[in-house]
Coordinates of C-alpha atoms in Angstrom, one line a residue:
Chain M
M1 CA 41.0 101.3 114.6
L2 CA 38.4 101.9 117.6
N3 CA 35.3 103.0 116.0
S4 CA 35.1 106.3 118.5
D5 CA 30.7 106.6 118.8
T6 CA 30.0 102.6 119.9
V7 CA 33.5 102.4 122.6
I8 CA 31.3 100.2 125.3
R9 CA 32.9 98.5 128.3
G10 CA 32.7 95.2 128.8
Q11 CA 35.2 92.8 131.8
F12 CA 37.2 90.0 129.5
F13 CA 37.5 86.3 131.9
S14 CA 40.7 84.3 130.2
P15 CA 42.8 81.4 132.4
T16 CA 45.2 84.5 132.6
S17 CA 43.0 87.5 133.7
P18 CA 42.2 88.1 137.1
I19 CA 39.4 86.8 138.7
Q20 CA 37.7 89.6 138.7
G21 CA 38.1 89.9 135.0
E22 CA 39.6 92.5 133.7
P23 CA 38.1 96.6 131.6
I24 CA 38.5 95.9 128.3
T25 CA 36.4 98.1 125.6
A26 CA 34.4 96.3 122.1
Y27 CA 32.7 97.0 119.3
S28 CA 31.6 95.0 116.3
E29 CA 32.6 95.1 113.1
S30 CA 31.0 92.9 110.1
T31 CA 30.6 89.9 111.6
D32 CA 33.4 90.0 114.3
L33 CA 33.4 91.0 117.4
V34 CA 36.3 93.8 118.0
I35 CA 38.0 93.5 121.6
A36 CA 41.1 96.0 122.5
G37 CA 42.9 96.3 126.2
I38 CA 43.0 92.7 126.8
K39 CA 46.0 93.1 128.9
N40 CA 50.0 91.9 127.8
S41 CA 48.6 91.8 124.6
S42 CA 48.9 94.9 121.9
E43 CA 46.4 93.8 119.4
L44 CA 42.8 93.4 119.0
L45 CA 41.0 90.4 119.3
R46 CA 39.4 89.6 116.6
L47 CA 36.6 86.8 117.3
P48 CA 33.9 85.4 114.8
L49 CA 30.3 86.2 116.4
I50 CA 29.0 83.5 114.4
A51 CA 31.0 81.3 117.1
L52 CA 30.3 82.7 120.2
K53 CA 27.8 81.0 122.8
P54 CA 25.7 84.1 124.7
R55 CA 24.4 83.0 127.8
Y56 CA 22.8 85.9 131.0
G57 CA 24.8 85.2 134.0
G58 CA 25.8 87.6 136.9
F59 CA 23.3 87.6 140.4
N60 CA 20.8 88.6 139.1
R61 CA 20.7 88.0 134.9
E62 CA 21.9 91.6 134.2
Q63 CA 24.5 90.7 132.5
V64 CA 26.0 88.6 128.8
Y65 CA 28.5 86.7 128.9
F66 CA 29.8 85.6 125.7
D67 CA 32.1 82.3 126.1
W68 CA 34.3 81.5 123.4
E69 CA 37.3 78.3 123.7
S70 CA 41.0 79.3 122.8
P71 CA 42.5 77.7 120.2
Q72 CA 44.6 76.2 123.3
G73 CA 41.4 74.8 123.9
E74 CA 40.9 77.3 126.9
V75 CA 37.6 78.9 128.4
C76 CA 37.0 82.4 127.9
S77 CA 33.8 84.7 128.9
V78 CA 33.7 88.6 127.3
C79 CA 30.6 89.8 129.6
F80 CA 28.9 92.9 128.3
S81 CA 25.9 94.8 130.7
A82 CA 22.1 94.0 128.9
K83 CA 22.0 97.1 127.5
D84 CA 25.0 97.3 126.5
A85 CA 25.0 93.9 124.5
E86 CA 22.1 94.5 123.4
L87 CA 23.8 98.2 121.0
L88 CA 26.7 95.8 120.1
M89 CA 24.9 93.4 118.4
A90 CA 22.1 95.9 117.2
Q91 CA 24.9 96.7 114.8
A92 CA 25.8 92.9 113.7
P93 CA 24.2 91.3 110.7
A94 CA 20.8 89.6 111.7
T95 CA 22.9 86.5 110.8
V96 CA 25.3 86.3 113.0
V97 CA 23.2 87.6 116.3
Q98 CA 20.7 84.5 115.7
S99 CA 22.2 83.1 118.7
Y100 CA 22.3 85.9 121.1
Q101 CA 18.6 87.3 119.6
Q102 CA 17.2 83.5 121.1
V103 CA 18.9 83.6 124.6
H104 CA 17.7 87.3 124.7
H105 CA 13.5 86.9 123.5
E106 CA 13.5 83.9 126.4
Q107 CA 15.3 86.2 128.9
T108 CA 12.8 88.9 128.4
K109 CA 10.3 86.2 129.0
R110 CA 11.6 84.6 132.2
K111 CA 12.4 88.1 133.4
R112 CA 8.4 88.8 132.7
R113 CA 7.3 85.8 134.1
S114 CA 9.8 86.0 136.7
N115 CA 8.3 89.6 137.7
I116 CA 4.8 88.4 137.1
G117 CA 5.3 85.4 140.3
L118 CA 7.3 88.3 142.7
G119 CA 4.1 90.0 142.0
M120 CA 1.9 87.5 143.0
L121 CA 3.4 86.8 146.1
L122 CA 4.0 89.8 146.8
F123 CA 0.7 90.5 146.4
Y124 CA -0.4 87.6 148.1
L125 CA 1.7 88.2 151.9
G126 CA -0.2 91.7 150.9
L127 CA -3.3 90.7 150.4
P128 CA -4.4 90.7 155.0
F129 CA -2.9 94.3 154.9
L130 CA -4.4 95.1 151.8
L131 CA -8.0 94.0 153.1
L132 CA -7.3 95.5 156.3
L133 CA -6.4 99.0 154.7
V134 CA -9.5 99.2 152.0
L135 CA -11.4 98.2 155.5
F136 CA -10.0 100.5 157.7
W137 CA -10.8 103.2 154.8
K138 CA -13.8 102.3 153.0
S139 CA -15.1 100.7 156.9
H140 CA -18.2 102.9 157.5
Q141 CA -19.4 102.3 153.7
I142 CA -18.7 98.9 153.6
A143 CA -21.1 98.7 156.4
A144 CA -23.7 101.4 154.9
W145 CA -24.0 99.0 151.7
I146 CA -24.4 95.8 153.6
A147 CA -26.7 97.4 155.9
D148 CA -29.4 97.9 152.3
Y149 CA -29.6 94.1 152.1
V150 CA -30.9 94.1 155.6
S151 CA -34.8 94.1 155.0
I152 CA -37.3 96.6 157.4
E153 CA -38.4 92.7 159.3
Q154 CA -35.1 91.7 159.7
E155 CA -34.3 94.8 161.1
Q156 CA -37.0 94.9 164.0
A157 CA -35.9 91.3 164.6
L158 CA -32.9 92.1 164.9
G159 CA -33.9 95.6 167.7
E160 CA -35.7 93.3 169.1
L161 CA -32.4 90.8 170.4
V162 CA -30.4 94.3 171.1
F163 CA -33.8 95.5 172.7
A164 CA -34.2 93.0 175.1
S165 CA -30.0 92.5 176.3
A166 CA -30.1 96.2 175.8
T167 CA -32.7 97.0 178.3
D168 CA -32.4 93.6 180.5
G169 CA -32.9 94.8 184.4
M170 CA -34.3 98.1 183.1
K171 CA -37.2 99.7 185.2
L172 CA -39.3 100.3 181.7
R173 CA -43.2 101.2 181.1
Q174 CA -45.3 102.5 178.6
T175 CA -47.4 104.1 181.7
G176 CA -48.4 107.4 182.7
Y177 CA -48.1 111.1 181.8
D178 CA -45.0 111.7 181.2
Y179 CA -45.1 108.1 178.6
E180 CA -48.5 109.8 176.7
V181 CA -46.5 113.4 175.9
L182 CA -43.2 111.5 175.2
K183 CA -45.1 108.7 172.7
R184 CA -46.8 111.9 171.4
I185 CA -44.3 114.3 170.3
G186 CA -42.0 111.1 169.5
E187 CA -45.3 110.6 167.0
R188 CA -45.0 113.7 165.5
L189 CA -41.5 113.0 164.9
T190 CA -41.9 110.0 162.7
Q191 CA -45.2 110.8 161.1
G192 CA -44.4 108.9 157.4
S193 CA -41.6 106.2 158.7
A194 CA -41.5 103.2 157.3
Y195 CA -41.1 102.2 161.6
Q196 CA -43.2 100.9 164.0
Y197 CA -41.8 102.5 167.1
H198 CA -42.5 101.6 171.0
W199 CA -41.3 104.6 173.5
Y200 CA -40.5 103.3 176.7
I201 CA -39.6 105.8 179.1
A202 CA -37.0 104.4 181.8
D203 CA -37.0 105.0 185.9
T204 CA -33.6 106.1 185.9
A205 CA -31.9 108.9 187.1
E206 CA -28.9 109.1 184.5
V207 CA -29.5 112.1 181.8
N208 CA -29.6 109.2 178.7
A209 CA -32.1 108.0 176.4
F210 CA -31.6 105.4 173.5
A211 CA -32.8 103.8 170.3
V212 CA -32.4 100.2 169.0
P213 CA -32.8 99.6 165.7
G214 CA -36.5 98.7 164.1
G215 CA -38.0 102.0 166.1
Y216 CA -37.3 101.4 169.8
V217 CA -36.8 104.7 172.2
V218 CA -36.5 104.5 175.4
A219 CA -35.7 107.8 177.1
N220 CA -34.9 108.1 180.5
T221 CA -36.7 109.5 183.7
G222 CA -32.9 111.7 184.4
L223 CA -33.3 113.0 181.2
L224 CA -37.0 114.9 181.3
K225 CA -36.1 116.0 184.9
A226 CA -33.4 117.5 183.5
A227 CA -35.2 118.8 180.8
D228 CA -36.9 122.4 180.7
S229 CA -39.5 122.5 178.0
A230 CA -41.3 119.5 175.8
E231 CA -39.1 121.0 173.0
E232 CA -35.8 120.0 174.5
V233 CA -37.1 116.1 175.2
A234 CA -37.9 116.7 171.2
G235 CA -35.0 117.8 170.2
V236 CA -33.2 114.3 171.5
L237 CA -35.8 112.6 170.6
A238 CA -35.5 113.9 167.1
H239 CA -31.2 112.7 168.0
E240 CA -32.4 108.9 168.4
V241 CA -35.2 108.2 166.5
Q242 CA -32.7 109.7 163.4
H243 CA -29.9 106.6 165.0
V244 CA -33.0 104.1 163.8
E245 CA -34.1 106.1 160.6
Q246 CA -30.2 106.4 159.8
R247 CA -29.6 102.9 160.6
H248 CA -27.0 103.7 162.5
T249 CA -26.9 101.1 165.4
L250 CA -27.8 98.3 161.8
E251 CA -24.4 99.6 160.5
D252 CA -22.9 100.1 164.6
I253 CA -23.3 96.6 164.0
I254 CA -22.7 95.5 160.8
Y255 CA -18.7 97.9 161.0
R256 CA -17.7 96.2 164.4
L257 CA -18.7 92.8 163.3
G258 CA -17.2 92.9 160.0
W259 CA -14.0 94.1 161.9
Q260 CA -14.2 91.4 164.8
T261 CA -14.1 88.8 161.6
S262 CA -11.7 90.2 159.7
I263 CA -9.2 91.0 162.6
A264 CA -10.0 87.4 163.5
L265 CA -9.8 86.4 159.3
I266 CA -5.5 87.9 159.6
V267 CA -4.5 87.2 162.9
G268 CA -6.1 83.9 162.8
D269 CA -7.6 83.1 165.8
V270 CA -10.9 82.4 165.2
S271 CA -10.7 80.5 168.9
S272 CA -11.3 83.8 170.8
L273 CA -14.7 83.7 170.4
W274 CA -16.1 86.4 168.5
V275 CA -19.5 86.2 167.9
T276 CA -20.2 86.5 172.0
Q277 CA -17.7 89.7 172.2
A278 CA -19.5 91.3 169.8
A279 CA -23.2 90.1 170.9
T280 CA -22.0 92.7 174.3
Q281 CA -20.7 95.1 172.8
L282 CA -24.4 95.5 171.1
N283 CA -25.2 96.8 174.9
S284 CA -23.2 99.5 174.6
L285 CA -24.7 101.3 171.8
K286 CA -22.3 104.0 170.8
F287 CA -21.3 105.9 168.1
S288 CA -18.7 107.5 165.8
R289 CA -18.5 111.2 165.4
E290 CA -19.5 111.7 162.4
L291 CA -23.3 109.6 163.0
E292 CA -23.8 111.7 166.1
A293 CA -23.6 115.1 163.9
E294 CA -25.5 113.1 160.9
A295 CA -28.4 112.3 163.3
D296 CA -28.1 116.2 164.6
L297 CA -28.5 117.3 162.0
K298 CA -31.2 114.9 159.9
G299 CA -33.0 115.4 164.1
L300 CA -33.1 119.2 163.0
E301 CA -34.8 118.2 159.6
A302 CA -37.4 116.0 161.0
L303 CA -38.0 119.0 163.2
H304 CA -38.3 121.2 160.7
K305 CA -40.8 119.1 158.9
A306 CA -42.8 118.8 162.5
G307 CA -42.8 122.0 162.7
I308 CA -41.1 121.9 166.4
A309 CA -39.2 124.6 167.7
P310 CA -35.0 123.8 166.7
Q311 CA -33.9 125.5 169.5
G312 CA -34.7 122.5 172.6
L313 CA -32.3 120.2 170.7
V314 CA -29.2 123.7 171.2
S315 CA -30.3 124.7 174.0
F316 CA -30.5 121.1 175.8
F317 CA -27.1 120.6 174.8
E318 CA -26.1 123.6 175.8
K319 CA -27.3 122.3 179.9
L320 CA -25.7 118.9 179.0
A321 CA -22.4 121.4 178.5
K322 CA -22.4 123.2 181.6
D323 CA -23.0 120.2 183.1
E324 CA -20.5 118.0 181.3
A325 CA -17.7 121.1 182.9
N326 CA -19.6 120.9 186.5
L327 CA -20.0 117.2 187.1
G328 CA -18.0 115.3 184.7
I329 CA -18.7 114.0 181.4
P330 CA -22.3 112.1 181.7
A331 CA -23.1 108.8 179.9
F332 CA -25.1 109.8 177.1
L333 CA -22.2 112.8 175.2
S334 CA -19.6 109.7 176.2
T335 CA -18.8 109.1 172.9
H336 CA -21.2 112.1 171.7
P337 CA -18.6 115.2 169.3
A338 CA -18.0 117.8 172.6
S339 CA -21.5 119.7 173.0
D340 CA -20.1 122.9 172.5
Q341 CA -18.5 121.8 168.8
R342 CA -22.8 120.4 168.4
S343 CA -24.7 123.5 169.1
T344 CA -22.0 125.8 166.9
N345 CA -23.0 123.5 164.8
L346 CA -27.1 123.0 165.3
K347 CA -27.0 126.9 165.3
N348 CA -25.4 126.9 162.0
A349 CA -27.5 125.1 160.7
I350 CA -31.1 125.9 162.0
K351 CA -29.5 129.2 160.6
Q352 CA -29.6 127.7 157.0
Q353 CA -32.3 126.9 157.6
E354 CA -35.9 129.2 156.7
G355 CA -39.2 129.8 156.8
W356 CA -39.3 127.7 159.8
S357 CA -43.1 127.6 161.2
T358 CA -43.2 126.1 164.7
I359 CA -46.0 125.2 166.7
P360 CA -45.9 125.2 169.9
L361 CA -46.2 122.0 171.9
P362 CA -49.3 121.8 173.8
Y363 CA -47.5 120.6 176.7
D364 CA -47.1 122.5 180.3
W365 CA -43.6 121.1 181.0
E366 CA -44.1 121.5 184.9
Q367 CA -46.9 119.3 184.8
V368 CA -44.8 116.4 183.0
K369 CA -42.3 116.5 185.8
A370 CA -44.9 116.5 188.4
A371 CA -45.7 113.7 187.1
L372 CA -43.0 111.5 187.3
P373 CA -42.1 109.4 190.4
A374 CA -40.5 111.0 192.9
K375 CA -37.3 109.1 193.2
Chain A
M1 CA 44.0 105.6 145.7
S2 CA 42.1 103.8 148.1
S3 CA 39.6 106.1 150.3
M4 CA 38.8 103.6 152.8
D5 CA 41.4 102.7 155.6
I6 CA 43.7 100.1 155.0
V7 CA 44.5 98.0 158.2
D8 CA 46.3 95.3 158.9
Y9 CA 44.5 91.6 160.9
Q10 CA 44.6 88.4 162.1
I11 CA 42.5 85.8 163.2
F12 CA 42.8 83.4 166.1
G13 CA 40.9 80.6 166.9
Q14 CA 40.2 76.7 164.8
D15 CA 36.4 76.5 164.8
S16 CA 35.6 79.3 166.8
Q17 CA 37.5 82.1 165.6
Y18 CA 38.4 85.9 166.4
V19 CA 39.6 88.8 164.6
E20 CA 42.4 91.0 166.3
I21 CA 42.0 94.2 163.9
E22 CA 45.5 97.3 164.2
L23 CA 44.5 100.4 163.9
D24 CA 46.6 103.6 163.0
P25 CA 46.2 106.5 164.8
G26 CA 43.1 108.3 163.1
E27 CA 42.0 104.5 161.7
A28 CA 38.5 103.5 161.6
A29 CA 37.6 100.3 161.5
V30 CA 33.0 99.6 161.3
G31 CA 32.0 96.3 163.4
E32 CA 28.2 94.7 163.0
A33 CA 27.0 95.9 166.8
G34 CA 27.7 93.0 169.2
A35 CA 30.6 91.4 167.4
M36 CA 33.4 93.4 169.2
L37 CA 35.4 91.0 171.8
F38 CA 37.5 93.4 172.8
M39 CA 39.2 97.1 172.1
E40 CA 42.6 98.1 173.7
Q41 CA 43.1 102.3 175.5
D42 CA 43.2 105.1 172.9
I43 CA 40.2 103.4 170.4
L44 CA 36.8 105.2 170.6
M45 CA 33.6 103.6 169.8
E46 CA 31.3 105.8 168.4
T47 CA 27.7 104.6 167.2
V48 CA 26.4 106.3 163.8
F49 CA 22.7 105.3 161.9
G50 CA 23.8 103.4 159.1
D51 CA 27.6 101.8 157.6
G52 CA 29.1 104.8 158.2
S53 CA 30.4 104.3 154.5
A54 CA 31.6 107.9 152.7
S55 CA 28.3 107.3 150.2
N56 CA 26.2 106.4 153.0
Q57 CA 27.2 110.5 154.0
A58 CA 27.0 112.4 150.8
K59 CA 23.2 111.4 150.2
G60 CA 21.1 112.8 152.4
F61 CA 18.6 112.3 155.8
F62 CA 15.9 109.9 153.6
G63 CA 19.0 108.9 152.4
K64 CA 20.5 108.0 155.1
L65 CA 17.0 106.0 156.4
M66 CA 16.7 104.3 153.8
K67 CA 19.9 102.0 153.5
A68 CA 20.0 102.3 158.1
G69 CA 16.4 100.7 156.6
G70 CA 18.3 97.9 154.2
R71 CA 20.9 96.9 157.3
L72 CA 17.3 96.4 159.3
V73 CA 15.6 94.3 156.4
T74 CA 19.5 91.9 155.8
G75 CA 18.6 91.7 159.5
E76 CA 21.7 93.7 161.0
S77 CA 21.1 96.2 162.7
L78 CA 20.0 99.8 162.2
F79 CA 23.5 101.2 163.2
T80 CA 26.9 100.1 163.0
T81 CA 29.6 101.0 165.5
V82 CA 32.8 102.6 164.5
Y83 CA 36.0 101.9 166.6
M84 CA 38.6 104.9 165.4
H85 CA 42.1 104.7 167.0
Q86 CA 42.1 108.5 168.2
G87 CA 45.8 108.2 169.7
R88 CA 48.9 109.7 168.7
M89 CA 51.1 107.1 168.1
G90 CA 51.1 103.5 168.1
K91 CA 49.0 101.1 167.5
R92 CA 45.8 99.9 169.0
K93 CA 44.5 96.7 168.5
V94 CA 40.1 95.5 168.3
A95 CA 38.7 92.1 168.4
F96 CA 35.4 90.7 166.6
A97 CA 34.0 87.6 167.7
A98 CA 32.5 85.6 165.8
P99 CA 28.7 84.8 166.6
Y100 CA 28.9 80.9 166.2
Q101 CA 30.5 78.0 165.0
G102 CA 32.3 78.9 161.6
Q103 CA 34.6 80.7 160.2
I104 CA 36.2 84.3 159.0
V105 CA 36.8 84.7 156.2
P106 CA 38.7 88.1 155.0
M107 CA 37.8 89.2 151.6
H108 CA 39.5 92.1 149.5
L109 CA 37.7 93.9 148.2
S110 CA 40.0 95.7 145.6
Q111 CA 40.7 91.9 144.3
L112 CA 37.1 90.7 144.2
G113 CA 36.0 93.8 142.1
G114 CA 34.7 95.7 144.5
E115 CA 31.6 94.3 145.5
L116 CA 31.0 91.7 146.9
I117 CA 27.5 89.2 147.9
C118 CA 27.1 87.3 150.8
Q119 CA 23.9 85.9 152.4
R120 CA 22.0 87.8 155.0
D121 CA 24.1 88.0 159.0
S122 CA 26.6 87.4 158.1
F123 CA 29.1 90.4 157.7
L124 CA 31.3 90.5 161.2
C125 CA 32.8 93.7 160.6
A126 CA 35.5 95.7 157.8
A127 CA 37.3 98.6 157.3
K128 CA 35.5 101.5 157.4
G129 CA 34.2 103.2 154.3
V130 CA 33.3 99.6 153.1
S131 CA 29.2 99.5 152.6
L132 CA 27.0 97.5 153.3
S133 CA 23.7 96.9 151.0
I134 CA 20.8 94.9 149.5
A135 CA 21.5 93.0 147.5
F136 CA 17.3 91.7 146.1
Q137 CA 17.0 88.3 144.7
K138 CA 14.8 89.2 141.1
K139 CA 14.6 85.4 140.0
I140 CA 11.6 83.7 141.8
G141 CA 12.9 80.6 141.5
T142 CA 15.8 81.1 143.3
G143 CA 14.6 83.2 145.6
L144 CA 12.1 80.6 146.6
F145 CA 14.5 77.2 146.3
G146 CA 17.6 79.0 146.8
G147 CA 18.2 78.9 150.2
E148 CA 19.4 81.9 150.3
G149 CA 16.2 84.2 150.5
F150 CA 15.0 86.6 148.0
I151 CA 17.7 89.4 150.2
M152 CA 21.4 89.2 150.5
Q153 CA 24.0 91.6 151.2
R154 CA 26.1 93.7 149.3
L155 CA 29.5 94.9 150.1
Q156 CA 31.2 97.1 148.2
G157 CA 34.2 99.4 148.7
D158 CA 37.9 98.3 147.8
G159 CA 38.5 98.1 151.5
L160 CA 38.6 94.7 153.7
A161 CA 35.9 92.9 155.1
F162 CA 35.4 89.8 157.3
V163 CA 31.9 87.9 156.7
H164 CA 31.5 85.3 158.7
A165 CA 29.2 82.2 157.9
G166 CA 29.3 78.5 159.2
G167 CA 31.8 75.2 160.2
T168 CA 34.4 75.1 157.2
L169 CA 35.0 77.9 154.7
I170 CA 35.7 76.4 150.7
E171 CA 37.2 78.6 148.2
R172 CA 35.9 78.1 144.5
S173 CA 36.8 79.6 141.4
L174 CA 34.8 78.9 138.7
R175 CA 35.8 79.4 135.0
P176 CA 33.9 80.8 132.7
G177 CA 30.9 78.9 132.2
E178 CA 32.0 76.5 135.1
K179 CA 29.6 75.1 137.1
I180 CA 29.0 73.5 139.8
R181 CA 26.0 72.2 141.8
V182 CA 25.4 73.4 145.9
D183 CA 22.9 72.3 148.6
T184 CA 20.7 74.9 149.0
G185 CA 22.1 76.7 152.5
C186 CA 25.6 76.5 151.8
L187 CA 25.9 78.7 149.7
A188 CA 27.7 81.5 151.7
A189 CA 29.4 84.3 149.7
L190 CA 30.0 84.7 145.8
M191 CA 31.2 87.8 143.7
P192 CA 28.3 89.4 140.9
T193 CA 29.8 87.8 138.5
V194 CA 28.5 84.7 139.2
D195 CA 25.3 83.1 138.3
Y196 CA 22.9 82.0 140.5
D197 CA 20.2 79.9 139.8
I198 CA 18.3 76.7 141.2
E199 CA 18.5 73.1 139.6
Y200 CA 15.6 70.4 139.6
V201 CA 17.4 67.3 141.3
G202 CA 15.8 65.5 138.6
G203 CA 13.6 62.3 139.0
L204 CA 11.0 62.2 141.7
K205 CA 12.5 59.2 144.1
T206 CA 15.3 61.4 143.8
A207 CA 14.2 64.5 144.5
F208 CA 12.0 62.7 147.7
F209 CA 14.0 60.0 148.8
G210 CA 17.4 61.2 148.0
G211 CA 17.8 63.7 151.2
E212 CA 18.9 66.7 149.0
G213 CA 15.9 68.0 148.5
L214 CA 14.1 69.8 145.7
F215 CA 16.4 71.7 144.5
F216 CA 20.7 72.6 144.0
A217 CA 21.7 75.7 144.3
S218 CA 23.9 76.1 140.6
L219 CA 26.7 78.9 140.7
T220 CA 28.1 79.4 136.9
G221 CA 31.3 81.3 136.7
P222 CA 33.5 83.7 136.4
G223 CA 34.1 84.3 139.5
K224 CA 34.2 83.1 143.0
V225 CA 32.2 81.9 145.8
W226 CA 33.1 80.7 149.0
L227 CA 30.8 77.3 150.4
Q228 CA 30.0 77.1 153.9
S229 CA 30.0 73.4 155.0
L230 CA 27.6 73.5 158.3
P231 CA 24.9 76.4 157.6
L232 CA 23.3 77.5 161.2
S233 CA 19.9 76.1 160.1
R234 CA 21.6 72.9 159.9
L235 CA 23.2 73.0 162.3
A236 CA 20.5 74.4 164.9
N237 CA 17.8 72.1 163.5
R238 CA 19.9 69.0 164.4
I239 CA 19.9 70.6 167.8
V240 CA 16.5 70.8 167.7
R241 CA 16.2 67.3 166.5
A242 CA 18.3 66.4 169.2
A243 CA 16.5 68.1 171.6
P244 CA 13.8 66.1 174.5
G245 CA 10.6 66.5 173.0
G246 CA 11.9 68.8 170.1
V247 CA 10.8 67.9 166.6
G248 CA 12.5 68.3 164.1
E249 CA 12.3 68.6 160.1
T250 CA 11.0 65.1 159.3
S251 CA 8.1 64.7 156.7
V252 CA 8.7 65.6 153.3
L253 CA 5.2 68.0 153.2
G254 CA 7.7 69.7 156.2
G255 CA 11.0 69.7 154.3
L256 CA 9.1 71.7 151.3
G257 CA 7.4 73.6 153.8
G258 CA 10.1 74.9 154.6
A259 CA 11.9 75.3 152.0
V260 CA 9.2 78.0 151.0
M261 CA 9.1 79.9 153.9
G262 CA 12.8 79.6 154.5
G263 CA 13.0 81.5 150.5
L264 CA 10.8 83.8 151.8
F265 CA 12.6 85.2 155.0
G266 CA 15.7 83.4 154.3
D267 CA 16.6 80.8 157.1
D268 CA 20.1 80.8 157.2

């Protein structure tokens, strides 16, 4: 009689059964395994469990085979899924299923080892991509974290190098009335800074200003000419100074070097002279939009602290936005956030700052402009 | 009993074979993209995403995508082409050719328990309704050193499928517990009841100078296995070695490295 609650399906293999086996049902009864449903046989096949040789088999070892030899010396086998075998064996007394328990235990151990191995293999294969992902996701944070370990002295030494290469071929000067004004505005903005600032004027018509790590700030005469008041120049300077104060350039250099190193490591092409490439790219001194936005806001704070009216920064951006529309995008703005957006953000930030007491900058801007070289 | 199309076929050729499939009106066969040799009038060729089996249509778009992705991993293309006899009457033929020297083996899946696992890239054509999927090798040792890689191809259904492998194909029926040891890479197909493992050749001398590599594939019954006498990779290796300026697999280390990489990406 079949035990109704534990009907378990399996495959039966004997020399007379088809190659894929024949479907049977099985249950365990005291110390025997009982197999029902064998073709050409109306009788139940009753096998003593202790005589069966269990093993895991099949393509992925997901079945349990119980092999035995028939009285005629033929090898027969019955196979169950691992789960069903466990159910069957759970019902039999422990003493007769010892060999199954052992095989089961070994298989579990093997599977665990295999899983660990497979995991390690996948991890190893995926490691470069994982690194790349982390890098992509946390690149700026990593760069900032590394930048924290660079001392100001080291940064200044680096700044000297970068300054030399960035200003190669530029006409720089530290003389003239316009320079004096620039320097005084700059000093007011950088009071109490850990950096030693150097101010320069470059005789170029391009509307641009830039800062190099360690406190080198260069303003073009084109910028001074385009400005309508000292406050506008102060706004731009406040922005550029924040690139130094917030160590944006340093972070950017580390960021680029880091990317190139990791790409070289992953791609394996170390021969592509990444060091020189990185060095040449330093000249461009471009920042991400996030960094620009940060410099805008921190620059605003610096203006606040120095008591300079912030409207200059906004009006200068608005002027540039107009130029952007008329003349195409000036170099100064090429990687900067759209000027429109920036002035809106700045206006909002100004509104939030309360009690803005300003001391007007005591320079006659027309006089400064007049002092600029003619060309 | 069967939702599959029953097809008549004939295999032609000795070393470079092709199979001709005869379709009744309304019947269809699926072929691996690029395998078609010729087809007669009234046969309409339609490219479908996935393998064109019923199980494929049941699932949603995502399921389809996953299955098609599986095909890509096993070395097949994302699309299969269905060849359907659209005419009113008469039998029409479509033929599929093997891509390299070897043999085409008809597999009656219904007589094989409805499922067969074969090496990557070995599927040629089948009656419409046979589904193709990945059989992932979970045993890391077998995956690395078994010669077939971690990914094999699973054919399911109860129709007829044609599988192609290199050289001469040997069909062996293994009794329960009967074991044969096979040179790695020579396994072409096996029934899922067969235990597929690796076995160390034994002894350093044999391992390094026996010429069979470090491991055998060991196959334990019950079930049928199909062995190929000349895996394409071996033929390719010999050709490269024979080519002027070619560098074959010569060093012991090269062999080992090749086994690892071959294991990962399936060199056959």
